[in-house]
mmCIF file of C-alpha atoms in Angstrom:
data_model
loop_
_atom_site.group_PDB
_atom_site.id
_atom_site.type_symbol
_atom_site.label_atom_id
_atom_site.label_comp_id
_atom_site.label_asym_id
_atom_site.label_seq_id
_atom_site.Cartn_x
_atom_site.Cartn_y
_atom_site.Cartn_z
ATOM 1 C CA UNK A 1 -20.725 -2.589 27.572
ATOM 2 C CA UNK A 2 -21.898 -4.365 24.392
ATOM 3 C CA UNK A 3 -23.664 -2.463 21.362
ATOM 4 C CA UNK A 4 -25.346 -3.284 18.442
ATOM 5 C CA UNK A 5 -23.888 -0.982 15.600
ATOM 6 C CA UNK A 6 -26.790 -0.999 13.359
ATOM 7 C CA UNK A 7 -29.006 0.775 16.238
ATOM 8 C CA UNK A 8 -26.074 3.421 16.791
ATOM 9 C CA UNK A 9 -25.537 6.651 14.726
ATOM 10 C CA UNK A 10 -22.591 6.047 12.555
ATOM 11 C CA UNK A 11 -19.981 8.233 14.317
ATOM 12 C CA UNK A 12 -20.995 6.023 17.593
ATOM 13 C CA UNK A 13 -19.386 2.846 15.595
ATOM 14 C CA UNK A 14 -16.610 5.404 14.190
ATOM 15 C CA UNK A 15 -15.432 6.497 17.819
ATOM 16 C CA UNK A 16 -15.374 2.705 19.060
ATOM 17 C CA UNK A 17 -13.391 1.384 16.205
ATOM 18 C CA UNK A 18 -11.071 4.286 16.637
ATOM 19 C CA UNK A 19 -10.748 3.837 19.874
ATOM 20 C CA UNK A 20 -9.956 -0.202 19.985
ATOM 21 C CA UNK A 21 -8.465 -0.577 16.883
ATOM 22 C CA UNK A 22 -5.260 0.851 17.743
ATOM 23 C CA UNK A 23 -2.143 1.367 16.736
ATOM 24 C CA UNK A 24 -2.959 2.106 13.240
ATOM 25 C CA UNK A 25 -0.579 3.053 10.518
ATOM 26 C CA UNK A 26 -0.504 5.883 8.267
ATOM 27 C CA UNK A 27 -1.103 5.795 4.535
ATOM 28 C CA UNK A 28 0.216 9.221 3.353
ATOM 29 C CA UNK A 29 -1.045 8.512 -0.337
ATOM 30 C CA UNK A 30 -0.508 10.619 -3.091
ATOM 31 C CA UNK A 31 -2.553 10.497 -6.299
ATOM 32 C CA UNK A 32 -3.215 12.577 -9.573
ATOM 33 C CA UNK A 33 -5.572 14.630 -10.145
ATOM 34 C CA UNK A 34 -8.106 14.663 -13.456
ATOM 35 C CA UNK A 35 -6.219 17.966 -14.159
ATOM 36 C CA UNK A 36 -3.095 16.406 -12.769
ATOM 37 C CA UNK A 37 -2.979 18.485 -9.280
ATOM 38 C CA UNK A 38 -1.135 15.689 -7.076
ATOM 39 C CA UNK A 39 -2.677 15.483 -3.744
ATOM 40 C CA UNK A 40 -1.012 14.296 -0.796
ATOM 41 C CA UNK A 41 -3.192 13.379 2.225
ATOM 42 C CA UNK A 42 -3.142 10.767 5.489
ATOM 43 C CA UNK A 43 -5.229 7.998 6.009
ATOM 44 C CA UNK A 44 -5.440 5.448 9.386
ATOM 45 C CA UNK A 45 -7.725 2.713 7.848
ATOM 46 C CA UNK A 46 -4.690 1.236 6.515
ATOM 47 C CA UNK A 47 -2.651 -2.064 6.475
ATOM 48 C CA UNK A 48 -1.232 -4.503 4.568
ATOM 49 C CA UNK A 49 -3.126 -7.211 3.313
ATOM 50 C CA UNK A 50 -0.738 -10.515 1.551
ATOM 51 C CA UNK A 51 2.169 -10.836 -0.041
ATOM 52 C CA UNK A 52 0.933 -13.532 -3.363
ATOM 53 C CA UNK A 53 0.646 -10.785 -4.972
ATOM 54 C CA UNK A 54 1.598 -7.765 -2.443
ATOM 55 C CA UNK A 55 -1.555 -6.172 -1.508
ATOM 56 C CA UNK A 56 -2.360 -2.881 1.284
ATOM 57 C CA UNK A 57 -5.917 -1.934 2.117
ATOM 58 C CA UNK A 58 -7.325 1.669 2.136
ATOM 59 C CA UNK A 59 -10.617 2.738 3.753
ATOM 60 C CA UNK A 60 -11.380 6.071 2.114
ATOM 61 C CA UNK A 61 -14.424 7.949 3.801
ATOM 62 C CA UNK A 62 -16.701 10.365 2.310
ATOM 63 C CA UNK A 63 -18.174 13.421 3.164
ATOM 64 C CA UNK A 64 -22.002 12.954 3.573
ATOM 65 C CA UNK A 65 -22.470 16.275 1.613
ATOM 66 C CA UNK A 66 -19.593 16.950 -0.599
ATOM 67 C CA UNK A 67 -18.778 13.169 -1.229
ATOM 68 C CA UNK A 68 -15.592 11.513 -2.039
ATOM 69 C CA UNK A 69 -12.380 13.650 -1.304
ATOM 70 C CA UNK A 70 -9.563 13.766 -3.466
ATOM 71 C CA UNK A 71 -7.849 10.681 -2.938
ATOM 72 C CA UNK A 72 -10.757 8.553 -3.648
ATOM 73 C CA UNK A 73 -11.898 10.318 -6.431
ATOM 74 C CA UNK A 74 -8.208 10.302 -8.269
ATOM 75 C CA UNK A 75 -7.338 6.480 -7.205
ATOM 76 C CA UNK A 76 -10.675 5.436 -8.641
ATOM 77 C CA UNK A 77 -10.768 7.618 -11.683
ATOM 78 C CA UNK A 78 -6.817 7.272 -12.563
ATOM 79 C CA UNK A 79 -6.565 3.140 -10.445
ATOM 80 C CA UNK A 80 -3.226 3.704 -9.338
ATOM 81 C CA UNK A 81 -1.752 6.024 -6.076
ATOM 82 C CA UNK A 82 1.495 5.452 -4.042
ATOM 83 C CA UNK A 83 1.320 5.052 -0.327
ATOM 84 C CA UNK A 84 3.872 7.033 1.911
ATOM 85 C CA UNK A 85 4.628 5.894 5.239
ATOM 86 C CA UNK A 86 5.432 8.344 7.958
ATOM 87 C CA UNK A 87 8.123 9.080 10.080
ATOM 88 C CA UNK A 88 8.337 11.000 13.301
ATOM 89 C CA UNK A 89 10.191 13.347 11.786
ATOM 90 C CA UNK A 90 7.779 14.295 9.383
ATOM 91 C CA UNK A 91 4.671 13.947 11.240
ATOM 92 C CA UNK A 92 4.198 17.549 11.100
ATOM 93 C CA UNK A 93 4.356 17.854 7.389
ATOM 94 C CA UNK A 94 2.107 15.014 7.226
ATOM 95 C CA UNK A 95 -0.458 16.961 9.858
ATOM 96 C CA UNK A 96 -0.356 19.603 6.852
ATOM 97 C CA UNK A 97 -1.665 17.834 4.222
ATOM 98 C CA UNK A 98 -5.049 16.763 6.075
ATOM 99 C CA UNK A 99 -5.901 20.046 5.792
ATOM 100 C CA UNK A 100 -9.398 20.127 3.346
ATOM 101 C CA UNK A 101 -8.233 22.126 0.495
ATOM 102 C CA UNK A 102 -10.037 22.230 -2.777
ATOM 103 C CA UNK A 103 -9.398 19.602 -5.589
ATOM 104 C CA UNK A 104 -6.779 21.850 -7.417
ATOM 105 C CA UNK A 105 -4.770 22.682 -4.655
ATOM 106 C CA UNK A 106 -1.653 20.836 -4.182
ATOM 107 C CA UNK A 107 -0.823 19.581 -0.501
ATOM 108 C CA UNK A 108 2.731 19.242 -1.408
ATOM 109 C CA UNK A 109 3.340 22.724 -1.697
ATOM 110 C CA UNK A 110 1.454 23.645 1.233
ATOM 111 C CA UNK A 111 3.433 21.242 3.153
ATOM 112 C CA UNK A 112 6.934 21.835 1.333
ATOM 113 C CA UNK A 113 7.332 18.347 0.215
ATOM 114 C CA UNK A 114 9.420 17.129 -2.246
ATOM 115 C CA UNK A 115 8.584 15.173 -5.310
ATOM 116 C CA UNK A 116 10.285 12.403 -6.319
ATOM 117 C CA UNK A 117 8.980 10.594 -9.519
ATOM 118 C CA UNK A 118 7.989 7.092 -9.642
ATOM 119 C CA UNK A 119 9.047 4.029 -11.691
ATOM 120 C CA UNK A 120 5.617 2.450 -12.660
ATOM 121 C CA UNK A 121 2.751 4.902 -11.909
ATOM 122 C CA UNK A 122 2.025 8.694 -12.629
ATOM 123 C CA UNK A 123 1.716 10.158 -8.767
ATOM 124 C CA UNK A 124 5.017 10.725 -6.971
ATOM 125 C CA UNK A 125 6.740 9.070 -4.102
ATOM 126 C CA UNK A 126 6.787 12.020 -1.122
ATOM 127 C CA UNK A 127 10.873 12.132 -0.643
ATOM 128 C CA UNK A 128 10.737 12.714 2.952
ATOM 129 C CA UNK A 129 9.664 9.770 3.578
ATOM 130 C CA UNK A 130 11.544 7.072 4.422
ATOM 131 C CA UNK A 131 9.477 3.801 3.004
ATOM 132 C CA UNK A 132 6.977 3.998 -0.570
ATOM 133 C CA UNK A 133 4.452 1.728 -2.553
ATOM 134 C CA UNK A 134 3.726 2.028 -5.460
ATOM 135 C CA UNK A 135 0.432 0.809 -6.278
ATOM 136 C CA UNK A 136 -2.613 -0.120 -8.765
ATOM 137 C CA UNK A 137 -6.210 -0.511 -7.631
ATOM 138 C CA UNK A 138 -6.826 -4.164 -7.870
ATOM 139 C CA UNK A 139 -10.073 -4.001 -6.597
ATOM 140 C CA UNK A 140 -12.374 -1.463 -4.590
ATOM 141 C CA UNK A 141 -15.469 -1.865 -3.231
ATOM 142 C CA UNK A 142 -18.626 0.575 -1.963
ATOM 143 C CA UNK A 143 -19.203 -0.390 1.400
ATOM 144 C CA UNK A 144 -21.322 2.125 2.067
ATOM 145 C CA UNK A 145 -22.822 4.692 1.019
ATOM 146 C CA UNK A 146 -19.990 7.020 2.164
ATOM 147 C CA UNK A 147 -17.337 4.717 2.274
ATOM 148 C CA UNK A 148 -15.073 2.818 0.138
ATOM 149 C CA UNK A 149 -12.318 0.105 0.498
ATOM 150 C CA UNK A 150 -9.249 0.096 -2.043
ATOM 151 C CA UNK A 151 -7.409 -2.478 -2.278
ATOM 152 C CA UNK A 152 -4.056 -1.990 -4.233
ATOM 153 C CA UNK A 153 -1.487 -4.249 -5.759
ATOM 154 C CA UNK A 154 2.459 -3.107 -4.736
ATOM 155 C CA UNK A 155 4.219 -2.928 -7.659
ATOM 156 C CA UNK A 156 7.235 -1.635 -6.592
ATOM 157 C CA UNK A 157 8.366 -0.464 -3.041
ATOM 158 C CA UNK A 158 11.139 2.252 -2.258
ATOM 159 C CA UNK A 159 13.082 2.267 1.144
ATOM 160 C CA UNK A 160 15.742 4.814 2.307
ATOM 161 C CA UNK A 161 18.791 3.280 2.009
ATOM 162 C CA UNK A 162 20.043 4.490 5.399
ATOM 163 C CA UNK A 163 17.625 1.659 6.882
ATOM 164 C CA UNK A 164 18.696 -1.119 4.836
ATOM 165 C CA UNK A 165 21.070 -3.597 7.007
ATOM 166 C CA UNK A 166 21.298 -6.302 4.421
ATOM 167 C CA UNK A 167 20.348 -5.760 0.991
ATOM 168 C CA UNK A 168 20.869 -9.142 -0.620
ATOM 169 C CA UNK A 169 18.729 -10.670 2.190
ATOM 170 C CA UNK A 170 16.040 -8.210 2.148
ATOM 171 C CA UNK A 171 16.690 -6.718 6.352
ATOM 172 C CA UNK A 172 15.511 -3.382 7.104
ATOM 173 C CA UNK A 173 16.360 -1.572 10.245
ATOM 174 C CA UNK A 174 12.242 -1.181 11.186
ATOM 175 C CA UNK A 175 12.895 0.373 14.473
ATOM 176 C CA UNK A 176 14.865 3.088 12.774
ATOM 177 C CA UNK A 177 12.391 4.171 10.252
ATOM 178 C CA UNK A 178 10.333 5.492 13.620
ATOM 179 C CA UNK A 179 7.243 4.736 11.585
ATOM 180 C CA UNK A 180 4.084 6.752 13.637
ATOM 181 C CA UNK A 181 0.467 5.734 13.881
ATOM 182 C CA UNK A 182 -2.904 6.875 14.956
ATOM 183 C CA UNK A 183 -4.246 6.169 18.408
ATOM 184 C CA UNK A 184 -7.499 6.831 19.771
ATOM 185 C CA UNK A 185 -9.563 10.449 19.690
ATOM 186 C CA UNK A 186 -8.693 13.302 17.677
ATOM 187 C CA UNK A 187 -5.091 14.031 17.116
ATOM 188 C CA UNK A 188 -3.330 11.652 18.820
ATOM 189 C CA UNK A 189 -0.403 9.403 17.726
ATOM 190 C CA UNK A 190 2.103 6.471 19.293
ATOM 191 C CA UNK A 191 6.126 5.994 18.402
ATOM 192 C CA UNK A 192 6.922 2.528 17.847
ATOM 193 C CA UNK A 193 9.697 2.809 20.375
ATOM 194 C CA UNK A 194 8.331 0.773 23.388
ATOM 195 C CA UNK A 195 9.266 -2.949 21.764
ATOM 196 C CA UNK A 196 9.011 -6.972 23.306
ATOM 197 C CA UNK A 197 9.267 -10.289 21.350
ATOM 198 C CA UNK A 198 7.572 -13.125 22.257
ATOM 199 C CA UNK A 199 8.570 -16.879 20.323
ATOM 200 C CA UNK A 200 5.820 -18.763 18.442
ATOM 201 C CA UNK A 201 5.110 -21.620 19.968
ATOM 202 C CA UNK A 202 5.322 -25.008 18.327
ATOM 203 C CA UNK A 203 3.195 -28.279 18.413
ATOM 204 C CA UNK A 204 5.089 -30.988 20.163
ATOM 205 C CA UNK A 205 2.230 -32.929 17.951
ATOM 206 C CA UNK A 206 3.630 -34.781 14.864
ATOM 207 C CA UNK A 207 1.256 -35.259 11.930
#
């Protein structure tokens, strides 16, 4: 099967990317509201993007009717959010907070998250989770008419200390954090726990 996206309707192209582009991990971003609500909510069109200067990516969809949720709305109106990573253990919590609550409700109550204040920006880090960025909107751009792509600059990033092996050389114990991410269809997630390495090959060819 091969299709041309521009003839399809656009949740056609949605289910395909969804379904291929896989796994994906979770941005659990929190941002401040114009009244200073913060909001808490997931997002799977995420990844990192560099490192000269640290940079993620955020794909932040609209509704057709209502427009822009919350997190777009704050990141672009305030230009800075902190992304959350999420943990098995707190997938559940994190299942909470997609829930589509007005503007001035606060997810982290709903949810019974903790708050725990950042260094550089005004939205809080989500405690229960084990990895945070802290971020400014470096750029964003309208890709559609219902869509939008964020792209932040890491200013500062918490980890849990219980998954640092070596501070002074920067090792984390990854498979430890038991990071989750989306998978295919509606509601469905993978555990990082199936792992193989494979060695990068190198050029026998001398320049």
């Amino acid at each position: 099967m091969q299709v041309d996206l521009a003839d399809l309707d656009p949740m056609a192209g949605y289910k395909l990317l969804t379904a291929t582009v896989t796994p994906r991990p979770i941005a659990w971003v929190t941002s401040l509201g114009a009244d200073g609500t913060v909001n808490a909510a997931p997002f799977s069109f995420f990844n990192a993007m560099g490192h000269t200067p640290p940079t993620v990516a955020l794909g932040l969809q609209a509704d057709p009717v209502k427009g822009f949720k919350d997190t777009a709305t704050n990141i672009l109106a305030r230009g800075e959010f902190v992304v959350n990573l999420v943990s098995e253990s707190v997938a559940e919590k994190m299942n909470q907070t997609s829930i589509d609550a007005p503007g001035d409700v606060s997810e982290f109550e709903a949810a019974g998250l903790t708050r725990l204040a950042s260094r550089h920006v005004g939205p809080p880090h989500i405690a229960e989770s084990p990895v945070s960025f802290e971020c400014v909107n470096l750029s964003s751009i309208v890709t559609g008419p219902s869509q939008t792509v964020v792209i932040g600059r890491v200013l500062s990033i918490r980890i849990n200390d219980a998954y640092i092996l070596d501070a002074d050389r920067f090792h984390v114990d990854t498979p430890a954090l038991r990071l989750i991410a989306r998978m295919h269809g509606r509601g469905w997630y993978a555990r990082g726990t199936d792992l193989f390495q494979l060695t990068r090959p190198k050029s026998d060819t001398k320049k």
